[in-house]
Coordinates of C-alpha atoms in Angstrom, one line a residue:
M1181 CA 259.4 49.4 25.3
N1182 CA 261.6 51.5 27.6
A1183 CA 263.6 49.6 30.1
A1184 CA 262.8 50.1 33.8
P1185 CA 265.5 49.1 36.3
P1186 CA 267.2 46.1 34.8
A1187 CA 268.0 42.8 36.6
H1188 CA 271.3 41.1 37.1
E1189 CA 272.9 37.7 36.7
Q1190 CA 270.3 35.5 38.3
L1191 CA 269.0 32.4 36.6
K1192 CA 265.5 31.1 36.1
K1193 CA 264.1 29.2 39.2
S1194 CA 263.8 25.5 38.5
N1195 CA 261.7 23.0 40.3
K1196 CA 264.1 20.3 39.2
R1197 CA 267.3 19.4 41.0
H1198 CA 270.2 21.3 39.6
H1199 CA 272.4 19.7 37.0
T1200 CA 274.6 21.4 34.4
P1201 CA 275.5 19.2 31.5
E1202 CA 279.0 19.4 30.2
V1203 CA 279.8 21.2 27.0
G1204 CA 278.7 19.1 24.0
E1205 CA 275.8 17.4 25.8
S1206 CA 272.8 17.2 23.5
H1207 CA 269.9 19.7 23.5
P1208 CA 266.6 17.9 23.1
T1209 CA 263.8 20.1 22.0
H1210 CA 261.0 18.4 24.0
D1211 CA 260.3 18.5 27.7
A1212 CA 262.9 21.2 28.3
T1213 CA 263.3 24.6 30.0
L1214 CA 265.3 27.6 28.8
H1215 CA 266.6 29.9 31.5
I1216 CA 267.9 33.4 31.0
P1217 CA 270.1 35.0 33.6
A1218 CA 269.6 38.7 34.1
F1219 CA 271.6 41.8 33.3
E1220 CA 274.8 42.7 35.2
S1221 CA 274.4 46.4 35.6
P1222 CA 271.4 47.5 37.7
S1223 CA 270.0 51.0 37.3
H1224 CA 271.0 53.6 39.9
S1225 CA 267.4 54.5 40.2
L1226 CA 266.9 51.4 42.4
E1227 CA 266.5 52.2 46.1
K1228 CA 269.6 51.4 48.1
V1229 CA 269.0 48.5 50.4
A1230 CA 272.4 47.4 51.5
Q1231 CA 273.5 48.4 55.0
S1232 CA 276.7 50.2 55.7
E1233 CA 278.0 47.7 58.3
D1234 CA 280.5 45.0 57.1
V1235 CA 278.1 42.3 58.2
A1236 CA 274.4 42.6 57.8
N1237 CA 271.5 40.2 57.8
S1238 CA 268.2 40.4 55.9
A1239 CA 265.2 38.2 56.2
S1240 CA 266.5 36.0 53.4
Y1241 CA 270.0 37.0 52.4
L1242 CA 273.4 37.9 53.9
I1243 CA 275.6 41.0 53.3
R1244 CA 279.4 40.5 54.0
N1245 CA 281.2 43.6 52.9
D1246 CA 284.3 42.4 54.8
I1247 CA 284.8 39.6 52.3
E1248 CA 286.6 40.3 49.0
M1249 CA 287.6 37.8 46.3
V1250 CA 290.6 39.1 44.2
V1251 CA 291.9 37.0 41.3
D1252 CA 294.5 38.2 38.8
E1253 CA 293.1 37.2 35.5
D1254 CA 296.4 36.7 33.6
E1255 CA 297.9 34.7 36.5
E1256 CA 294.7 32.6 36.8
T1257 CA 294.8 31.8 33.1
R1258 CA 298.5 30.7 33.3
E1259 CA 297.9 28.6 36.4
E1260 CA 294.8 26.9 34.9
A1261 CA 296.8 25.9 31.9
A1262 CA 299.6 24.6 34.1
S1263 CA 297.1 22.6 36.2
K1264 CA 295.5 21.1 33.1
E1265 CA 298.9 20.1 31.7
S1266 CA 300.1 18.5 35.0
G1267 CA 296.7 17.0 35.9
H1268 CA 296.9 18.5 39.4
P1269 CA 295.9 22.0 40.6
T1270 CA 298.8 24.4 41.2
P1271 CA 299.1 26.1 44.6
F1272 CA 297.6 29.2 43.1
I1273 CA 294.5 27.3 42.0
Q1274 CA 294.3 25.5 45.3
Q1275 CA 294.4 28.8 47.2
R1276 CA 291.7 30.3 44.8
D1277 CA 289.4 27.4 45.3
H1278 CA 289.9 27.4 49.1
K1279 CA 288.8 31.1 49.2
L1280 CA 285.8 30.3 47.0
K1281 CA 284.8 27.4 49.2
D1282 CA 285.1 29.6 52.3
I1283 CA 282.6 32.0 50.6
A1284 CA 280.3 29.1 49.8
R1285 CA 280.4 27.9 53.4
T1286 CA 279.7 31.4 54.7
F1287 CA 276.6 32.0 52.5
R1288 CA 275.3 28.4 52.9
S1289 CA 276.3 28.1 56.6
E1290 CA 273.1 26.2 57.6
D1291 CA 274.0 23.1 55.6
W1292 CA 277.6 23.6 54.3
A1293 CA 279.4 25.1 57.3
G1294 CA 280.8 21.7 58.3
L1295 CA 282.0 20.7 54.9
G1296 CA 285.7 20.4 54.3
D1297 CA 287.6 21.5 51.2
D1298 CA 287.6 17.9 50.0
Q1299 CA 283.8 17.9 50.1
L1300 CA 283.3 20.9 47.8
A1301 CA 284.3 21.2 44.2
I1302 CA 284.9 24.4 42.2
R1303 CA 284.3 24.9 38.4
K1304 CA 284.9 28.1 36.6
Y1305 CA 282.6 29.2 33.8
T1306 CA 284.0 31.0 30.8
G1307 CA 282.7 33.6 28.3
G1308 CA 281.6 36.6 30.4
L1309 CA 283.2 40.0 29.9
S1310 CA 282.3 41.9 33.1
N1311 CA 282.4 39.2 35.7
K1312 CA 283.9 35.9 36.7
L1313 CA 281.5 33.1 37.5
Y1314 CA 282.3 30.0 39.6
R1315 CA 280.1 27.0 40.5
C1316 CA 280.6 25.3 43.9
T1317 CA 279.2 21.8 44.3
S1318 CA 278.7 19.8 47.4
L1319 CA 280.3 16.3 46.8
V1320 CA 278.2 15.0 49.7
D1321 CA 275.0 15.8 47.6
P1322 CA 276.1 16.7 44.0
H1323 CA 272.6 18.1 43.4
Q1324 CA 273.4 21.0 45.7
K1325 CA 275.2 23.7 43.8
I1326 CA 275.6 27.5 44.0
L1327 CA 277.1 30.2 41.8
I1328 CA 279.7 32.7 43.0
R1329 CA 280.0 35.8 41.0
V1330 CA 283.2 37.9 41.2
T1331 CA 283.0 41.4 39.6
G1332 CA 285.9 43.2 38.0
S1333 CA 287.8 45.9 39.9
S1334 CA 286.1 49.3 40.0
T1335 CA 288.6 51.1 42.2
Q1336 CA 290.9 53.8 40.9
E1337 CA 294.5 54.4 42.2
D1338 CA 293.1 57.3 44.3
G1339 CA 290.7 54.8 46.0
S1340 CA 287.5 56.2 44.3
D1341 CA 284.9 53.7 43.1
V1342 CA 284.0 53.9 39.4
S1343 CA 281.7 50.9 39.2
L1344 CA 279.5 51.0 36.1
A1345 CA 276.7 49.4 38.1
D1346 CA 274.6 49.9 41.3
R1347 CA 275.6 46.8 43.2
D1348 CA 273.4 47.6 46.1
G1349 CA 270.4 47.9 43.9
E1350 CA 271.0 44.3 42.9
L1351 CA 269.6 43.2 46.2
L1352 CA 266.2 44.5 45.4
V1353 CA 266.3 42.9 42.0
F1354 CA 267.5 39.5 43.0
Q1355 CA 264.8 39.3 45.7
A1356 CA 262.0 40.5 43.3
V1357 CA 263.1 38.1 40.6
Y1358 CA 263.2 35.2 43.0
K1359 CA 259.8 36.1 44.5
A1360 CA 258.3 36.2 41.0
G1361 CA 259.5 32.7 40.3
L1362 CA 261.8 34.0 37.6
G1363 CA 265.1 33.4 39.3
P1364 CA 267.0 31.2 41.8
K1365 CA 267.4 31.8 45.6
F1366 CA 269.7 34.7 46.3
Y1367 CA 272.1 34.0 49.2
G1368 CA 273.6 37.5 49.4
K1369 CA 276.5 39.7 48.5
Y1370 CA 280.1 40.3 49.5
K1371 CA 282.4 43.3 48.8
N1372 CA 282.9 42.5 45.1
G1373 CA 280.5 39.8 44.2
C1374 CA 277.4 37.8 45.2
V1375 CA 276.1 34.3 45.7
Y1376 CA 273.0 32.8 44.2
G1377 CA 271.4 29.5 43.2
H1378 CA 272.4 27.3 40.3
V1379 CA 270.0 26.0 37.7
D1380 CA 270.1 23.1 35.2
G1381 CA 271.0 23.7 31.6
V1382 CA 273.6 24.5 28.9
Q1383 CA 274.3 27.8 27.3
L1384 CA 272.9 28.3 23.9
T1385 CA 275.0 29.2 20.9
I1386 CA 274.6 32.0 18.3
E1387 CA 273.4 29.4 15.9
E1388 CA 270.9 27.9 18.3
V1389 CA 269.1 31.2 19.1
H1390 CA 268.3 31.5 15.4
K1391 CA 266.4 28.1 15.5
P1392 CA 262.6 28.4 15.8
E1393 CA 262.4 25.9 18.7
Y1394 CA 264.7 28.0 20.8
A1395 CA 263.5 31.4 19.6
A1396 CA 260.0 30.4 20.7
L1397 CA 261.1 29.5 24.2
I1398 CA 263.1 32.7 24.6
A1399 CA 260.1 34.8 23.3
K1400 CA 257.8 33.1 25.8
R1401 CA 260.1 33.6 28.8
L1402 CA 260.7 37.3 27.9
A1403 CA 256.9 37.9 27.8
Q1404 CA 256.6 36.3 31.2
W1405 CA 259.4 38.4 32.5
H1406 CA 257.7 41.6 31.3
A1407 CA 254.3 40.6 32.5
K1408 CA 255.2 39.3 35.9
M1409 CA 258.0 41.5 37.2
E1410 CA 257.3 44.3 39.7
I1411 CA 259.7 45.9 42.2
P1412 CA 258.0 47.8 44.9
D1413 CA 259.0 51.4 45.6
V1414 CA 261.0 51.8 42.4
A1415 CA 260.2 54.7 40.1
R1416 CA 259.1 53.7 36.6
E1417 CA 261.6 55.6 34.5
P1418 CA 263.7 54.4 31.6
A1419 CA 266.9 53.2 33.2
W1420 CA 269.0 52.7 30.1
S1421 CA 269.4 56.4 29.6
L1422 CA 270.1 57.0 33.2
L1423 CA 272.9 54.5 33.1
V1424 CA 274.3 55.9 29.9
R1425 CA 274.5 59.4 31.3
K1426 CA 276.3 58.0 34.3
W1427 CA 278.8 56.3 32.1
L1428 CA 279.3 59.5 30.1
D1429 CA 280.5 61.2 33.3
L1430 CA 283.5 58.8 33.3
I1431 CA 284.6 59.6 29.7
P1432 CA 285.5 63.3 29.2
K1433 CA 284.8 64.4 25.7
N1434 CA 287.6 63.6 23.2
D1435 CA 289.8 62.2 26.0
L1436 CA 291.6 59.2 24.3
S1437 CA 294.6 59.1 26.6
H1438 CA 293.8 55.5 27.6
V1439 CA 293.6 54.3 24.0
Q1440 CA 296.9 52.7 22.9
R1441 CA 296.4 52.0 19.2
E1442 CA 296.7 55.0 16.8
E1443 CA 294.5 53.4 14.2
Q1444 CA 291.7 53.3 16.8
K1445 CA 292.1 57.0 17.5
E1446 CA 291.9 57.7 13.8
E1447 CA 288.8 55.5 13.4
W1448 CA 287.2 57.4 16.3
A1449 CA 288.0 60.7 14.7
A1450 CA 286.6 59.5 11.4
L1451 CA 283.4 58.4 13.1
G1452 CA 282.8 62.0 14.2
I1453 CA 280.0 61.1 16.6
D1454 CA 278.9 63.4 19.5
V1455 CA 277.5 60.8 21.8
V1456 CA 275.9 63.3 24.2
K1457 CA 274.0 64.9 21.3
E1458 CA 273.0 61.5 20.0
M1459 CA 271.6 60.6 23.4
D1460 CA 269.5 63.7 23.6
E1461 CA 268.1 63.1 20.1
L1462 CA 267.5 59.4 20.6
E1463 CA 265.7 59.8 23.9
A1464 CA 263.3 62.3 22.3
M1465 CA 262.6 60.1 19.4
L1466 CA 262.0 57.0 21.5
A1467 CA 259.8 58.9 24.0
S1468 CA 257.6 59.9 21.1
L1469 CA 256.7 56.2 20.7
N1470 CA 254.9 56.3 24.1
T1471 CA 255.9 52.7 24.9
P1472 CA 255.3 51.3 28.4
V1473 CA 258.1 51.3 30.9
T1474 CA 258.6 47.7 32.0
F1475 CA 261.1 45.7 34.1
C1476 CA 263.7 44.5 31.6
H1477 CA 266.5 42.0 31.5
N1478 CA 268.8 44.1 29.2
D1479 CA 271.3 41.4 28.2
V1480 CA 269.4 38.6 26.5
Q1481 CA 272.3 37.2 24.5
P1482 CA 273.0 33.5 23.7
M1483 CA 275.4 32.9 26.5
N1484 CA 272.8 34.2 28.9
C1485 CA 270.2 31.7 27.7
I1486 CA 270.3 28.5 29.7
Y1487 CA 268.4 25.6 28.3
D1488 CA 267.0 22.9 30.6
K1489 CA 266.0 19.8 28.6
E1490 CA 263.6 18.4 31.3
S1491 CA 261.0 21.2 31.3
N1492 CA 261.2 22.9 27.9
T1493 CA 261.2 26.6 28.9
V1494 CA 263.6 29.6 29.0
G1495 CA 264.4 31.2 32.3
F1496 CA 265.1 34.7 32.5
I1497 CA 262.2 41.7 27.7
E1498 CA 259.7 44.8 25.8
G1499 CA 260.9 47.1 23.0
W1500 CA 264.3 47.7 24.4
D1501 CA 264.8 44.0 25.3
L1502 CA 263.5 42.9 21.9
G1503 CA 265.7 45.2 19.9
N1504 CA 268.7 44.4 22.1
H1505 CA 268.1 40.7 21.8
F1506 CA 268.0 40.9 18.0
C1507 CA 271.4 42.7 18.1
E1508 CA 272.8 40.0 20.4
H1509 CA 272.3 37.5 17.6
T1510 CA 275.5 38.9 16.2
G1511 CA 277.6 37.7 19.2
F1512 CA 280.6 39.4 20.8
D1513 CA 282.3 39.5 17.4
L1514 CA 279.4 41.6 16.0
D1515 CA 278.8 39.6 12.8
W1516 CA 276.0 41.7 11.4
T1517 CA 275.2 39.1 8.7
K1518 CA 273.7 37.2 11.6
F1519 CA 271.2 39.9 12.5
P1520 CA 267.8 38.2 12.2
S1521 CA 265.8 38.8 9.0
R1522 CA 262.3 40.3 9.1
E1523 CA 260.9 36.8 8.8
K1524 CA 262.8 35.6 11.8
Q1525 CA 261.9 38.7 13.8
M1526 CA 258.2 38.3 13.0
F1527 CA 258.3 34.7 14.1
F1528 CA 259.9 35.7 17.4
L1529 CA 257.5 38.6 17.9
T1530 CA 254.5 36.4 17.2
R1531 CA 255.5 34.0 19.9
Y1532 CA 256.3 36.8 22.3
L1533 CA 252.9 38.6 21.8
E1534 CA 251.0 35.3 22.1
A1535 CA 252.5 34.8 25.5
F1536 CA 252.3 38.4 26.6
L1537 CA 248.7 39.0 25.4
E1538 CA 247.5 35.5 26.0
R1539 CA 245.8 35.5 22.6
Q1540 CA 246.8 35.7 19.0
P1541 CA 248.2 39.2 18.1
T1542 CA 246.7 41.2 15.3
E1543 CA 248.6 42.1 12.2
L1544 CA 248.8 45.7 13.3
E1545 CA 250.2 44.7 16.7
L1546 CA 252.9 42.6 15.1
E1547 CA 253.8 45.4 12.7
R1548 CA 254.0 47.9 15.5
A1549 CA 256.1 45.6 17.6
Y1550 CA 258.5 45.1 14.6
V1551 CA 258.9 48.8 14.1
E1552 CA 259.3 49.5 17.8
A1553 CA 261.9 46.7 18.3
N1554 CA 264.0 47.9 15.4
K1555 CA 263.9 51.5 16.5
F1556 CA 265.2 50.3 19.9
T1557 CA 268.2 48.7 18.2
L1558 CA 269.5 52.2 18.1
A1559 CA 269.3 52.4 21.9
S1560 CA 271.1 49.1 22.1
H1561 CA 273.9 50.3 19.9
L1562 CA 274.3 53.6 21.8
Y1563 CA 274.0 51.9 25.2
W1564 CA 276.6 49.3 24.6
G1565 CA 278.8 51.6 22.6
I1566 CA 279.0 54.1 25.5
W1567 CA 279.3 51.2 27.9
G1568 CA 282.3 50.1 25.9
L1569 CA 283.9 53.6 26.1
A1570 CA 283.4 53.7 29.8
Q1571 CA 284.8 50.1 30.3
A1572 CA 287.8 51.0 28.2
K1573 CA 288.5 53.8 30.5
V1574 CA 288.1 52.0 33.9
S1575 CA 288.1 48.3 33.5
D1576 CA 291.0 45.9 34.3
I1577 CA 289.5 43.2 32.1
D1578 CA 291.7 42.0 29.2
Y1579 CA 289.3 42.8 26.4
D1580 CA 289.4 45.5 23.7
F1581 CA 286.3 47.4 24.9
F1582 CA 287.2 50.4 22.8
Q1583 CA 287.1 48.4 19.6
Y1584 CA 283.8 46.9 20.6
S1585 CA 282.5 50.4 21.2
L1586 CA 283.7 51.6 17.8
R1587 CA 281.8 48.8 16.1
R1588 CA 278.6 49.4 17.9
L1589 CA 278.6 53.2 17.4
T1590 CA 279.5 52.6 13.7
M1591 CA 276.4 50.5 13.3
Y1592 CA 274.4 53.1 15.1
T1593 CA 275.4 55.8 12.6
K1594 CA 274.8 53.4 9.6
T1595 CA 271.3 52.6 10.6
K1596 CA 270.2 55.8 12.3
A1597 CA 268.6 57.6 9.3
A1598 CA 266.6 54.6 8.1
L1599 CA 265.3 53.8 11.6
Y1600 CA 264.5 57.3 12.6
T1601 CA 262.2 57.6 9.5
L1602 CA 260.7 54.1 9.8
P1603 CA 257.0 54.9 10.2
M1604 CA 254.9 53.4 13.0
P1605 CA 251.9 51.6 11.6
Q1606 CA 248.5 53.2 12.5
A1607 CA 245.1 51.7 12.8

């Protein structure tokens, strides 16, 4: 199905007290919950809700545009290594953690305002590309934890903002997801980040999302996400294409001045893809499927699947989400040998439709879902391929976005002909 305005990095609301097991802790398959944080890049079709003042209050969250958290990634990596080697945090890490604790105290002022630095602990999570994520824990009550997200820089030398996301629109989404019982409490946003609740669990791996017990949990949660999510006053229009066209504005045609490696320029030339033309054609083809527009997650990849062993559910998809999720089985390295087989897809789709329809799906419904999801893998390839081109142009993150883009767009061209002609089963 087409993606309505996507959500962001919130986690599934849990009725349990929060506890994040360390890496390596076992993943029981009974009495557990799987949580899925939401997508990082909200659609610009979302109504703006943030106020222009530096400090603003809402009924349930705080906006502090006067607060900014700036961390040099390379220096942070060096200082973390030095801290680990010495067994003591360096002055740089101490200063970083103090700033994060100040943010935590600001957004949880009712119960944390009086806590000193020695009563709060910071832990950095690893693995994300677009954002940094830190956990802040109260040592007075270790069950009390929040997550602090720091987004990458989106400011050019001339001062213009080239953010690939509508950060103001996140406020609507966070609130709606929390209200629907699909995400944690949202405490608010600051200039280049936001603060929200923490949930129990461990990240799933590429290998684990292939396993039936986890696939079934993810499918069930995605169905709940699609069935329950509504955002008032937001137009139901496919947001994925709106975002892509926004990103295309950042990358003038054939401008590879920011690409350093000659072999990448040659590979791009050999690919010979006109992404604007492909967008026009793909939008028309997908529109002909007449799939419903739903609220989508848009980034259901293994690292965004948080498994809680105590309640046995996933916390966070329709055609877009399904096709994109299958692509995410290949990981950041894009190992296409790990793309799920038809058998694995049909298992997943069966569990998804059972939860969404609240009955057993018919064979025709399963076959149509299979075709729809696979056609939408083309949207996933084009979406993330163009996202990679835009990130390569504007991002300060140390990652080869251009190479990632090349690999996604190459897979798009390889699979396009077969998927365009894949017939939709009829009754």
